[in-house]
Structures are given as C-alpha cells and as structure tokens.
Coordinates of N, CA and C and ligand atoms in Angstrom, one line a residue:
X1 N 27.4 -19.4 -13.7 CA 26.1 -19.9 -14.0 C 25.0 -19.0 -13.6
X2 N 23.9 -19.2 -14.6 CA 23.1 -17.9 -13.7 C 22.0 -18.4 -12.7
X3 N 21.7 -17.6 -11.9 CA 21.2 -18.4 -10.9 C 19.3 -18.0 -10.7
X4 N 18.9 -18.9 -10.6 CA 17.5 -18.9 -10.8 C 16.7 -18.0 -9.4
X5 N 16.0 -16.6 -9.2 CA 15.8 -15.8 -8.3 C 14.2 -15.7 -8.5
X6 N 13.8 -16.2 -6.9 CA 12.1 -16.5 -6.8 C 11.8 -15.5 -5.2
X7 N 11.3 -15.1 -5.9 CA 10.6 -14.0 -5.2 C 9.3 -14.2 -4.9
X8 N 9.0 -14.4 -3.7 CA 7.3 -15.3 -3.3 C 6.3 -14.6 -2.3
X9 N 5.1 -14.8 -2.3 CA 4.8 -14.5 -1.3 C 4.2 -12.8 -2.1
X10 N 4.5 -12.5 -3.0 CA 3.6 -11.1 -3.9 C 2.3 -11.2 -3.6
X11 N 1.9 -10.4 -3.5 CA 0.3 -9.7 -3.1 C -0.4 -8.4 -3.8
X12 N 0.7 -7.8 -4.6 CA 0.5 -6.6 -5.0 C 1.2 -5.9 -6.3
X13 N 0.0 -5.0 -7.0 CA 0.9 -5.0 -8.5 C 2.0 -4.1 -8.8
X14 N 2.6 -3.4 -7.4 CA 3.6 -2.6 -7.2 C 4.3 -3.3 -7.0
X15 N 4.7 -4.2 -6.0 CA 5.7 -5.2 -5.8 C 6.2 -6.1 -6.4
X16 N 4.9 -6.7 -7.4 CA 5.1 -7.8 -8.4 C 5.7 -6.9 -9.8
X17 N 5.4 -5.6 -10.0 CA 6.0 -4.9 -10.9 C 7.9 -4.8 -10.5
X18 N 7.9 -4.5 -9.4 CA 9.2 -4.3 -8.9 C 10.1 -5.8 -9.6
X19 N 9.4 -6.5 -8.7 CA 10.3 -8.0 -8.6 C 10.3 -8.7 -10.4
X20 N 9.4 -7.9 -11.2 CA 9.2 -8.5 -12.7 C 10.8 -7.2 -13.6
X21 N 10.2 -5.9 -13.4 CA 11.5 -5.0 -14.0 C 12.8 -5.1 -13.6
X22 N 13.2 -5.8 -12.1 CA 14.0 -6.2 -12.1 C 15.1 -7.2 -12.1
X23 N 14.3 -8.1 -12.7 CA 14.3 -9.6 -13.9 C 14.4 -10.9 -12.6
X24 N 13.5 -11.0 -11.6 CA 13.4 -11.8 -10.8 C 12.5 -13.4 -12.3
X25 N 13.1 -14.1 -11.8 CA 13.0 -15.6 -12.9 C 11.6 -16.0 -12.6
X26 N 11.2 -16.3 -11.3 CA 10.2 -16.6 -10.8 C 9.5 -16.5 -10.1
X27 N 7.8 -15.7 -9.9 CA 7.5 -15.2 -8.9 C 6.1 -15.9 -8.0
X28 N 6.3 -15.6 -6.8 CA 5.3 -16.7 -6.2 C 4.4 -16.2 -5.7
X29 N 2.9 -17.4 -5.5 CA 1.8 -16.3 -4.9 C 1.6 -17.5 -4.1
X30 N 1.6 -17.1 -2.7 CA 0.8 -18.2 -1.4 C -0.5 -18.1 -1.3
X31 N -0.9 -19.5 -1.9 CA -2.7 -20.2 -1.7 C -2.6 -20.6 -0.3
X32 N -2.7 -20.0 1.0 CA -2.5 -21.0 2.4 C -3.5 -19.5 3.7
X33 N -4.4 -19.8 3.6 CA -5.4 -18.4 4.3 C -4.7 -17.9 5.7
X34 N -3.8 -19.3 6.1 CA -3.3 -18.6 7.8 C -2.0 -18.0 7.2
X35 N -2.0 -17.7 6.0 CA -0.2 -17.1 5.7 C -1.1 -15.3 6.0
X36 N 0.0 -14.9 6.0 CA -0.1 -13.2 5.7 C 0.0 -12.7 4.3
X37 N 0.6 -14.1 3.9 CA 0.7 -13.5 2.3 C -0.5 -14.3 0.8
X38 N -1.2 -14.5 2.2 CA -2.5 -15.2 1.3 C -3.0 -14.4 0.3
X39 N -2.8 -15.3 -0.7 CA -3.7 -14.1 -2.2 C -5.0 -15.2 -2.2
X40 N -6.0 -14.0 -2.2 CA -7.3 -14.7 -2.9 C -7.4 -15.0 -4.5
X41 N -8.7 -15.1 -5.5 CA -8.5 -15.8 -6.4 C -8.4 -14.3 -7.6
X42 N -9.2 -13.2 -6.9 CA -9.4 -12.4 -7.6 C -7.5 -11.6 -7.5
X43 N -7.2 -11.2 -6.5 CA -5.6 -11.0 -6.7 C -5.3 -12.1 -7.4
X44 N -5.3 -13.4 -7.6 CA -4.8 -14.1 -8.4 C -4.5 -14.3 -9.6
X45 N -6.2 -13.7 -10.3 CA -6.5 -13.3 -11.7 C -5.7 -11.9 -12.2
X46 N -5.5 -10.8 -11.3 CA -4.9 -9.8 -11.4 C -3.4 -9.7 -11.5
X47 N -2.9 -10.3 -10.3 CA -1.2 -10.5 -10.4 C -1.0 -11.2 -12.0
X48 N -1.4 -12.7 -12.2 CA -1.3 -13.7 -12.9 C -1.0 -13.2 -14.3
X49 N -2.0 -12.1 -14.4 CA -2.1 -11.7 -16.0 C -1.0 -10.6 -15.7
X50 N -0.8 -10.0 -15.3 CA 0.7 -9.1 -14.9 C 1.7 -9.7 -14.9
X51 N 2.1 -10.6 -14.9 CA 3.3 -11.4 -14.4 C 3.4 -12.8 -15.7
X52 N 2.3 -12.4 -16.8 CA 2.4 -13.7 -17.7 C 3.3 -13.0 -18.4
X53 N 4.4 -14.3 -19.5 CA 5.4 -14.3 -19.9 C 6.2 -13.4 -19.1
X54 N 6.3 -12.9 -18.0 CA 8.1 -12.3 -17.7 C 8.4 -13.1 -16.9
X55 N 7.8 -13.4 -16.3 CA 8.7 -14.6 -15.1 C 7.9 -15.9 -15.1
X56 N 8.8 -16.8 -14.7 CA 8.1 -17.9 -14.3 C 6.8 -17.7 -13.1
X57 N 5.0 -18.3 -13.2 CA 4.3 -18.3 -11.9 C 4.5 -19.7 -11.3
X58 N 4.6 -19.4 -10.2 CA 4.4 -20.4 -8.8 C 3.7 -19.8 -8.1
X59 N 2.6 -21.1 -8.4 CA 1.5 -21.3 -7.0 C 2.0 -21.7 -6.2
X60 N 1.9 -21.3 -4.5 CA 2.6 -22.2 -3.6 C 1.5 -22.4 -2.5
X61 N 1.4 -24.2 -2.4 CA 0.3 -24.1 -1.8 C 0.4 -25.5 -0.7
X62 N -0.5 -25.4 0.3 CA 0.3 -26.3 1.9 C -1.0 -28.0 2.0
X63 N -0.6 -29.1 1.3 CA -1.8 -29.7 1.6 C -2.7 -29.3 1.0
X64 N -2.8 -28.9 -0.3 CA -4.0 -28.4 -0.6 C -4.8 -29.4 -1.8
X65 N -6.5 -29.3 -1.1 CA -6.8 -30.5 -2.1 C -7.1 -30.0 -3.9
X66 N -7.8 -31.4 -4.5 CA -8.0 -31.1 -5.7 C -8.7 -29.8 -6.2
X67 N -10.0 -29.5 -5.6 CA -10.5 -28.8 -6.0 C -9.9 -27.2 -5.8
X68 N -9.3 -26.8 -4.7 CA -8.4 -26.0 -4.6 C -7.3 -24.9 -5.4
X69 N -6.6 -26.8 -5.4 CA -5.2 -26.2 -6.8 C -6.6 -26.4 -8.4
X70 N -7.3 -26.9 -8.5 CA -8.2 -26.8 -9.8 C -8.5 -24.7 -9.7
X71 N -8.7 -24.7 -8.7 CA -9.2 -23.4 -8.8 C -8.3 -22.0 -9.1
X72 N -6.9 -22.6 -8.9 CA -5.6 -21.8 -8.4 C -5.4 -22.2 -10.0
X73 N -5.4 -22.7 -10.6 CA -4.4 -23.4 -11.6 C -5.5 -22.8 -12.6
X74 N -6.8 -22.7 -12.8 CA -7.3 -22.1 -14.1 C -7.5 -20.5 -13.6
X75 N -7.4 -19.6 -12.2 CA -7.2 -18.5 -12.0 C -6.1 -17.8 -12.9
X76 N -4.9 -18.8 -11.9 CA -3.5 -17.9 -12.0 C -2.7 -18.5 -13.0
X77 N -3.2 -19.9 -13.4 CA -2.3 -20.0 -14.8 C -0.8 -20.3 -14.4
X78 N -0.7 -21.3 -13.3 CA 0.8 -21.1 -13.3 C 2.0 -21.9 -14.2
X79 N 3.2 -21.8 -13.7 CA 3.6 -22.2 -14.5 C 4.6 -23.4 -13.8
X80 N 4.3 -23.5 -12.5 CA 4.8 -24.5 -11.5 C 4.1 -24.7 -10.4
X81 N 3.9 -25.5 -10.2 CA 3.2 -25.6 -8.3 C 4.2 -25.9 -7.0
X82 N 4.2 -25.1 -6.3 CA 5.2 -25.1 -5.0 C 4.8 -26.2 -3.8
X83 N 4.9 -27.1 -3.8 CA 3.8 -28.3 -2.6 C 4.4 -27.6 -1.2
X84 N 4.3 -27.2 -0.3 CA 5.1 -26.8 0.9 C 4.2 -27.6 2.0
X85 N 3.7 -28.2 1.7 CA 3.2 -29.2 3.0 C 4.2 -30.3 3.6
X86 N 3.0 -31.5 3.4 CA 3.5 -32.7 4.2 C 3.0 -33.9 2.9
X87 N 2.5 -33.2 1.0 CA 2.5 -34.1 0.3 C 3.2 -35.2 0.3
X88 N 2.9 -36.3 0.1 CA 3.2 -37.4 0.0 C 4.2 -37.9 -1.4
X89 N 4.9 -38.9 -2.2 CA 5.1 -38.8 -3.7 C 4.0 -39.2 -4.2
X90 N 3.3 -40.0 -3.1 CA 2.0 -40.8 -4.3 C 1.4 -39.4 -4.5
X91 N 0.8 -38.6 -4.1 CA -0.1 -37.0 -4.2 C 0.9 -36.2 -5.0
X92 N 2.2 -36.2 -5.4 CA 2.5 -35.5 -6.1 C 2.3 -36.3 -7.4
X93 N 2.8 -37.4 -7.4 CA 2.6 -38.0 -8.7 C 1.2 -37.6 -9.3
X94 N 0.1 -38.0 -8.5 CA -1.0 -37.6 -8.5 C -1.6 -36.0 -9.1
X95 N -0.7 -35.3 -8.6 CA -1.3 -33.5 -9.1 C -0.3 -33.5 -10.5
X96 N 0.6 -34.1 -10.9 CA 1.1 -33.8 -11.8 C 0.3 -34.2 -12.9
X97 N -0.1 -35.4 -12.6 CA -0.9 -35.9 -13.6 C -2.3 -35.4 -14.1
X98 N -3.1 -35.0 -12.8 CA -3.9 -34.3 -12.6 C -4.1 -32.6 -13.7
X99 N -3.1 -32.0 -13.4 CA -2.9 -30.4 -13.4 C -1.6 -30.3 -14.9
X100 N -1.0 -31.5 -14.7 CA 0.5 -31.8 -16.3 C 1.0 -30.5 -15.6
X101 N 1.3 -29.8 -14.4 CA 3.0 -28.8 -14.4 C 3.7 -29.8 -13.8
X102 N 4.5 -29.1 -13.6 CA 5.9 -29.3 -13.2 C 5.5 -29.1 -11.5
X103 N 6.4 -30.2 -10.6 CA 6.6 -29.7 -9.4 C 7.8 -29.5 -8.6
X104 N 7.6 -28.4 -7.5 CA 8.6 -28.3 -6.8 C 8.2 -28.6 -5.3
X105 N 9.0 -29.3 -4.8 CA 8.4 -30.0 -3.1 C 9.3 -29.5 -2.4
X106 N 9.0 -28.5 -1.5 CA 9.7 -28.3 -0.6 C 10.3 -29.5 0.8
X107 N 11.3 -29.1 0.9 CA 11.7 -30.2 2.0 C 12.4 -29.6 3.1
X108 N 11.9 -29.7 4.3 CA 12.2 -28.7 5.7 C 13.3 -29.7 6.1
X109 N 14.4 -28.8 6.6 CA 15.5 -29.1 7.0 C 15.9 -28.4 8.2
X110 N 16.4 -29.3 9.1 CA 16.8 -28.8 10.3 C 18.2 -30.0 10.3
X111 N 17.9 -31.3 10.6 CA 19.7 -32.0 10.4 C 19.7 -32.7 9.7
X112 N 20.1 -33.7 9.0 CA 20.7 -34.0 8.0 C 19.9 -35.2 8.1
X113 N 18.9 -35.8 9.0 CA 17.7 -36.8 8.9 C 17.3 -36.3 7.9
X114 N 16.3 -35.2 7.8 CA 15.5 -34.7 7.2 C 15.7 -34.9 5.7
X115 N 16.8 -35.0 5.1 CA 17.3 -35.4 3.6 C 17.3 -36.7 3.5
X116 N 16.9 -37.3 4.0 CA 16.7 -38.9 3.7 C 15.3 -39.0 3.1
X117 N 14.5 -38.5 2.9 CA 13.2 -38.6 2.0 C 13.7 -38.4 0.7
X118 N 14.7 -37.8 0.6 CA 15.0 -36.9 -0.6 C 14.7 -37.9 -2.2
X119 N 15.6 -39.0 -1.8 CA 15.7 -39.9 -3.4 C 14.5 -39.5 -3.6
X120 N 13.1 -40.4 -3.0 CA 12.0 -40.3 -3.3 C 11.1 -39.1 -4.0
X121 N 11.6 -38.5 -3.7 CA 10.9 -36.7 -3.9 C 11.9 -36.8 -5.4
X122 N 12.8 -36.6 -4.9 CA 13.6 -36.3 -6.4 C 13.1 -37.4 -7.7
X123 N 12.7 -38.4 -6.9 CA 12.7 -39.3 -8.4 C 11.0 -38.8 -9.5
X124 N 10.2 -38.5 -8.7 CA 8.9 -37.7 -9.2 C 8.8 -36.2 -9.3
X125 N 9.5 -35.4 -8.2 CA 9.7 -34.0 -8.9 C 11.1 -33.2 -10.2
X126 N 10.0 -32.6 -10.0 CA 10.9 -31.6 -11.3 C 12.3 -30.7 -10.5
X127 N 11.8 -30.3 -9.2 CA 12.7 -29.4 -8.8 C 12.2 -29.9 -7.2
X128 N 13.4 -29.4 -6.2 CA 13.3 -29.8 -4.9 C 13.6 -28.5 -4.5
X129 N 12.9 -27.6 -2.9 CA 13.1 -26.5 -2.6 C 13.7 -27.2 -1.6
X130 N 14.9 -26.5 -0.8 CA 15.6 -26.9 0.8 C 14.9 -25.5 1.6
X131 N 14.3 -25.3 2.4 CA 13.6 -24.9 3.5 C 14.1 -24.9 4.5
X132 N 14.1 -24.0 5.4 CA 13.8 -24.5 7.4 C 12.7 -24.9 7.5
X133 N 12.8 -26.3 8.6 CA 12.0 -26.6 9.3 C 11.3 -25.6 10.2
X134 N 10.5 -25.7 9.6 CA 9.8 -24.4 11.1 C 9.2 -25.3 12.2
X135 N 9.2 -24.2 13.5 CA 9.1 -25.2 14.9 C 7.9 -25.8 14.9
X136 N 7.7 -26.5 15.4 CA 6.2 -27.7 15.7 C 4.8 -26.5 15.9
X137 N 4.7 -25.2 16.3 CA 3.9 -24.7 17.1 C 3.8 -23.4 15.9
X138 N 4.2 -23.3 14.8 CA 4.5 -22.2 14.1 C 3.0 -22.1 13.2
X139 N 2.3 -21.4 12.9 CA 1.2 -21.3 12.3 C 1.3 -21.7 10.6
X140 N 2.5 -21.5 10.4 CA 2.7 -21.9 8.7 C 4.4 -22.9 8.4
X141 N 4.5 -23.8 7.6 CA 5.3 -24.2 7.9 C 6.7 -23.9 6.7
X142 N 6.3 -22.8 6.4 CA 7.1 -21.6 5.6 C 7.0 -20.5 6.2
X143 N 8.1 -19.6 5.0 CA 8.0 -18.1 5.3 C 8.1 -16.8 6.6
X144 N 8.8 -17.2 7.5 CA 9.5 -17.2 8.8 C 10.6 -16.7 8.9
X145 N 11.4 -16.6 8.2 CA 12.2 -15.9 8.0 C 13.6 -16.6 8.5
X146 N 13.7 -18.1 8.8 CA 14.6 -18.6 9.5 C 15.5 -19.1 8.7
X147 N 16.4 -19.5 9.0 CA 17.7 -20.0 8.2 C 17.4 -21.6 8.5
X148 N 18.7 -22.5 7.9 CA 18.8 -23.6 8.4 C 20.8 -23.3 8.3
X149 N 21.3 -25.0 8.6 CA 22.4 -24.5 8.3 C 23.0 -25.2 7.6
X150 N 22.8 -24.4 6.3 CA 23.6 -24.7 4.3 C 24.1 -25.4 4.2
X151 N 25.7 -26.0 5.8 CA 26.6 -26.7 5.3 C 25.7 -28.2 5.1
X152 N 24.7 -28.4 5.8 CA 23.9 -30.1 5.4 C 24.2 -30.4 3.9
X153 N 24.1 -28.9 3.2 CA 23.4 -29.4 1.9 C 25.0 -29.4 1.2
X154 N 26.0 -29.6 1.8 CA 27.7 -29.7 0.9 C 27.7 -30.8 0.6
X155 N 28.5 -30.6 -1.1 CA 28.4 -32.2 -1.6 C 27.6 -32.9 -1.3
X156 N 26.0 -32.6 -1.6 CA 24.6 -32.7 -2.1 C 24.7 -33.7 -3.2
X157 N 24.4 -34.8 -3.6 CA 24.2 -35.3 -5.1 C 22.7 -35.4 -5.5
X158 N 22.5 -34.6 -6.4 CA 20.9 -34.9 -6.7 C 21.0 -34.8 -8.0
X159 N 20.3 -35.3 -8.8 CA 19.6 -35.6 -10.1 C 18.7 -34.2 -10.7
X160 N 18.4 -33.1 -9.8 CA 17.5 -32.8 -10.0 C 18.0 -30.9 -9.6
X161 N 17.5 -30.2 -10.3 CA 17.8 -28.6 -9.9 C 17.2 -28.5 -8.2
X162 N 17.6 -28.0 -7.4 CA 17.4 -27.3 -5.8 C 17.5 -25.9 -6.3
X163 N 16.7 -25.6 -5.2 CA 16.9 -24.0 -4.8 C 17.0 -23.9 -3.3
X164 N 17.0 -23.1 -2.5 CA 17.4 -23.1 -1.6 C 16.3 -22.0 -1.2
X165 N 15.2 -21.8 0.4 CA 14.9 -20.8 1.0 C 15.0 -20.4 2.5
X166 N 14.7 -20.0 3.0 CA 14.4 -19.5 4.1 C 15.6 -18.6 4.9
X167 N 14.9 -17.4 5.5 CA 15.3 -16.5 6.2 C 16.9 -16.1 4.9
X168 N 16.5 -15.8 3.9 CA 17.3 -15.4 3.0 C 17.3 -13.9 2.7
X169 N 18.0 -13.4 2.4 CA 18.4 -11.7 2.3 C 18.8 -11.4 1.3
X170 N 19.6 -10.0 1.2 CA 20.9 -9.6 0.2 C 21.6 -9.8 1.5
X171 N 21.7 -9.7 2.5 CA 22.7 -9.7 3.3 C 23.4 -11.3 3.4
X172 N 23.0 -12.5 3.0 CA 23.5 -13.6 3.4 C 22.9 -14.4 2.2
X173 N 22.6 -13.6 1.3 CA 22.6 -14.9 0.1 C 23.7 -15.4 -1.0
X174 N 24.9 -14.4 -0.7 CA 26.1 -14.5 -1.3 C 26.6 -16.1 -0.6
X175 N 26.6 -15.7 0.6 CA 27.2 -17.4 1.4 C 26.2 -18.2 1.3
X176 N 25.0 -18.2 1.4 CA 23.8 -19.6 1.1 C 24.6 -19.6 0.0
X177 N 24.8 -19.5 -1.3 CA 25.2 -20.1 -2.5 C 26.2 -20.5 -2.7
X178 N 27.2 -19.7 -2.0 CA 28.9 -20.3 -1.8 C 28.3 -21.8 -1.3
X179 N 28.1 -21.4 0.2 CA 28.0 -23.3 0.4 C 27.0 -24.2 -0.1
X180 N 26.0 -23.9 -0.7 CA 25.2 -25.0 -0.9 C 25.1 -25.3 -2.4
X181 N 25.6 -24.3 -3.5 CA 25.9 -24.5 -4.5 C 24.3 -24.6 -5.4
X182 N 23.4 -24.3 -4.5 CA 22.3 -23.9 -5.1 C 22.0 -23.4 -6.9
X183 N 21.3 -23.9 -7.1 CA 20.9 -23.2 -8.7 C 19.7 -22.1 -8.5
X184 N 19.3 -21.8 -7.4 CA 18.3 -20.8 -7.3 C 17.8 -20.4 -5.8
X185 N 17.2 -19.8 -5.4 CA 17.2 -19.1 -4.2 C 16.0 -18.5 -4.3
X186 N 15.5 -18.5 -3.4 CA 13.9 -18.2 -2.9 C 13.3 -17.3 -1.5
X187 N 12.9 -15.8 -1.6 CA 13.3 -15.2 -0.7 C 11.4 -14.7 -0.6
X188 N 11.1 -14.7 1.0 CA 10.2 -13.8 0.9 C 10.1 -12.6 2.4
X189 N 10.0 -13.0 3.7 CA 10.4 -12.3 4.3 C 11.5 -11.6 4.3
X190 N 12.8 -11.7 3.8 CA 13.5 -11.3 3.7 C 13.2 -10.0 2.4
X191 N 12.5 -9.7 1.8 CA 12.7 -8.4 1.1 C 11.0 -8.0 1.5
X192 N 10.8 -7.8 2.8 CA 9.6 -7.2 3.7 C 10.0 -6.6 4.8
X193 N 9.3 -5.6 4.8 CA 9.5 -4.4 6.0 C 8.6 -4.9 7.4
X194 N 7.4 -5.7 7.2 CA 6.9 -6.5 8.4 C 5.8 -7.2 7.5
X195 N 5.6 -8.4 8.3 CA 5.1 -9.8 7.6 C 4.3 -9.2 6.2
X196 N 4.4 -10.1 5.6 CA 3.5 -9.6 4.6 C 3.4 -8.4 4.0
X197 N 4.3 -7.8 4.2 CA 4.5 -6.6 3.4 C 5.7 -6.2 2.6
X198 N 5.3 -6.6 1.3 CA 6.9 -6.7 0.7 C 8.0 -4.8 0.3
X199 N 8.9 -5.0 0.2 CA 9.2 -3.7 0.0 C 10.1 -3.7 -1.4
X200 N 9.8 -2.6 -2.8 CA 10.0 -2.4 -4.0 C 11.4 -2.4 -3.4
X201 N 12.5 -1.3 -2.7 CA 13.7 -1.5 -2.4 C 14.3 -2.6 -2.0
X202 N 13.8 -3.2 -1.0 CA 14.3 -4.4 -0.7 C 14.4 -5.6 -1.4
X203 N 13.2 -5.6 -2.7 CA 13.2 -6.6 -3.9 C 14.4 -6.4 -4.9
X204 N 14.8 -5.1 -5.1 CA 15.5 -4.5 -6.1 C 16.8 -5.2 -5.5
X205 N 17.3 -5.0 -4.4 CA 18.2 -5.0 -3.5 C 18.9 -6.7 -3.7
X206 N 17.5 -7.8 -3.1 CA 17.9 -8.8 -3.3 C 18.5 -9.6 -4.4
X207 N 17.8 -9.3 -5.5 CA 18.0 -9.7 -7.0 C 19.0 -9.3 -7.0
X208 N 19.6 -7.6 -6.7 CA 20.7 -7.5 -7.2 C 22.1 -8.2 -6.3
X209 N 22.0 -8.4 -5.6 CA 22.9 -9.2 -4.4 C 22.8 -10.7 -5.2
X210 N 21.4 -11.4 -5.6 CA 21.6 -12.7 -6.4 C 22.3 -12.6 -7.6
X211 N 22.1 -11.7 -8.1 CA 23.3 -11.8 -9.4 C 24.6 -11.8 -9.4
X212 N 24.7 -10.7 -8.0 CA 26.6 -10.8 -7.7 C 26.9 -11.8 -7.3
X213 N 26.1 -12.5 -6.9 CA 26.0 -14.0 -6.4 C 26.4 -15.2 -7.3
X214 N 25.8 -14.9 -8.4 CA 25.8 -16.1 -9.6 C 26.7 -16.6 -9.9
X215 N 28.0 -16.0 -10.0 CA 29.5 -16.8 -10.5 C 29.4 -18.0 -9.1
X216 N 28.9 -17.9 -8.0 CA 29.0 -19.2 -7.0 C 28.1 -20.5 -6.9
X217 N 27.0 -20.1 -8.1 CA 26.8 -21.4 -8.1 C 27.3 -22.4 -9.3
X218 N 26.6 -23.1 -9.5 CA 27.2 -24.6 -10.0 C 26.6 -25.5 -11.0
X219 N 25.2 -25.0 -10.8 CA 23.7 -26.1 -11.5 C 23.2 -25.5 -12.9
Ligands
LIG301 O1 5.2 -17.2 2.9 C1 4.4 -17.9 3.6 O2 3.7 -17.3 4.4 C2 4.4 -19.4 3.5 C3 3.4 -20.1 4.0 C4 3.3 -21.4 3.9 C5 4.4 -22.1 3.4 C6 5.5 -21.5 2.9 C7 5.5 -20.1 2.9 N1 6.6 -19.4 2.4 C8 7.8 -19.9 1.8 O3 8.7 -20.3 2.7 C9 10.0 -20.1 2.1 C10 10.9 -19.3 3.0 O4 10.4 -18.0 3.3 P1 11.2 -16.9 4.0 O5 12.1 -16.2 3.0 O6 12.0 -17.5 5.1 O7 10.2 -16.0 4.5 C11 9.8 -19.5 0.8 O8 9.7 -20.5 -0.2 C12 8.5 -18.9 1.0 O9 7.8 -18.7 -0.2

C-alpha cells in the first residue's frame, strides 16, 4: 500500500523544493511563534505558492484562534489543518465548518490512557496524527524529536486514516510502520541537522526509507 509521507515543519524554498522533487505527499508549515519552525505569513505566501498542486499543504497550528487560522488559511491556502493543541471536538467541529478543510488532530501518546479520547476525535475528524506526549515543561507540545512506544497502537481499530509522528527517521521508520500499521508518517526533527533547520539530504533520505517502507503498511 503506499504510504502517505509528511514532511513538516519547512521554512525554506530549498528544503520545501527538496521534500516536493522527491515526492513527499504532504508538506507542513508550523503557525506556533515559540516553535523554531515558525513560518510567518509572508514565508507563508511564498512556500504556499511553491508547494501548490504537488503535495498536499498542512497548516499546523497549537490552540489557535479564529482570526489566526482565518489568516493562515487565505495566506497559505491549505489543503488540511493540523490541530496539535489541546482542541476540543466541539472547536474542531467548529473550524471545519468555519474554514470547510479537512482535519487532522493530533493525539499525544505516552500509555495507552491517552487513546481513550480517540472515538470522539475520530468520529469529527478526517485523519488522526499519534504523537508523543511531550513532557509537562516542554515549550511546544510537538516536534522534539521523541518517540512513543508503537506497540500501544497494535491492533488499533479506527474508522479513520492515522499517521503516526514523532522522533521519526530513516533510521526507525521501517519498524514505526511494521508495528503500527500506519497509513502515513510524519517526520520533522528527524530530517534536521539542529532544531529548525531542515537538511535537503536528510529529506531525500527519509522519503526514501518511507517508500522501502510501504509494502508494511495496511491502510
Ligand atoms: O515542529 C514543531 O516545532 C511543532 C510545534 C508545535 C506542535 C507540533 C510541532 N511539530 C510536530 O510534531 C510532530 C513530531 O515531530 P518530530 O518529528 O518528533 O520533530 C510532527 O507532526 C511535527 O510536525
């Protein structure tokens, strides 16, 4: 099956050229100012029109109010909104209606509590991301580069496409997909040389590792 490869966290039209020639499905830009990979509105306008029709855009953005994603959403024109906060379903129902994309809601995982919100999310979103929980004291509550551990997500039943992120590589995304049977995979420190700085090799690198990958998923 082929597996859906999102590449997040782009800031730049070298990088975003890398991760687009080397047929990444979906690419992401963080609306969140304490990230490192904060894009303002004018990179926004710039990436956005670079990146229309080859890949899927995702906005990914933490708690953010209306006027915000209003501003993100006629900039960059996306073509999904990534929630990575602490949205609620009434607030997603809400931006869907608001903005008509599609959503994907991240959901932080550390043990196997943490997937008990899940029906609810799945019954209003379009797509569900599985995340690590990042620790209580962490400035962003993505993009860290941490794992969780995959086996939670075995014999998963959902309704709904997952992807899977955090602390993902070429070096360990062949087994995130063995066990979690993921339909897609979402990497951003992991193809960076130091925070916020992505690297054209290491993009190339990962994609290509997710494709050798693809015979293991399932969705
Ligand atoms: O990338 C960020 O800075 C970020 C900020 C706030 C919320 C989420 C963020 N990143 C997303 O987190 C996952 C995992 O990232 P990583 O590969 O472990 O670095 C991914 O979806 C990022 O886009």
């Amino acid at each position: 099956m082929s597996l859906l490869v999102k590449i997040c966290g782009l800031t730049t039209p070298d990088t975003l050229s890398a991760a687009l020639d080397a047929g990444a499905d979906m690419v992401g830009f963080v609306f969140f100012p304490p990230s490192p990979r904060h894009l303002d509105l004018t990179g926004a306008r710039e990436l956005g029109r670079a990146a229309k029709g080859r890949a899927l855009k995702v906005a990914l953005t933490v708690d953010a109010d209306d006027a915000t994603v209003e501003n993100i959403v006629e900039t960059l024109r996306p073509d999904l909104l990534q929630l990575h906060g602490r949205e609620s379903i009434a607030r997603i129902r809400d931006l869907k209606q608001r903005f008509g994309l599609p959503v994907m809601k991240a959901i932080p995982v550390e043990t196997s509590a943490d997937l008990a919100p899940l029906a609810g999310y799945a019954d209003v979103c379009d797509r569900i991301l599985f995340d690590a929980r990042a620790p209580k004291d962490a400035t962003r509550p993505g993009g860290l580069g941490a794992t969780f551990d995959w086996h939670l997500l075995q014999g998963l039943k959902l309704d709904r496409p997952f992807m899977v992120s955090g602390g993902l590589s070429a070096d360990n995304i062949a087994e995130a997909v063995r066990i979690t049977r993921a339909g897609g995979v979402d990497v951003s420190s992991g193809v960076e040389r130091a925070p916020g700085v992505k690297d054209c090799d290491l993009i190339r690198n990962f994609i290509r590792a997710a494709r050798a990958a693809e015979e293991l998923s399932v969705q």
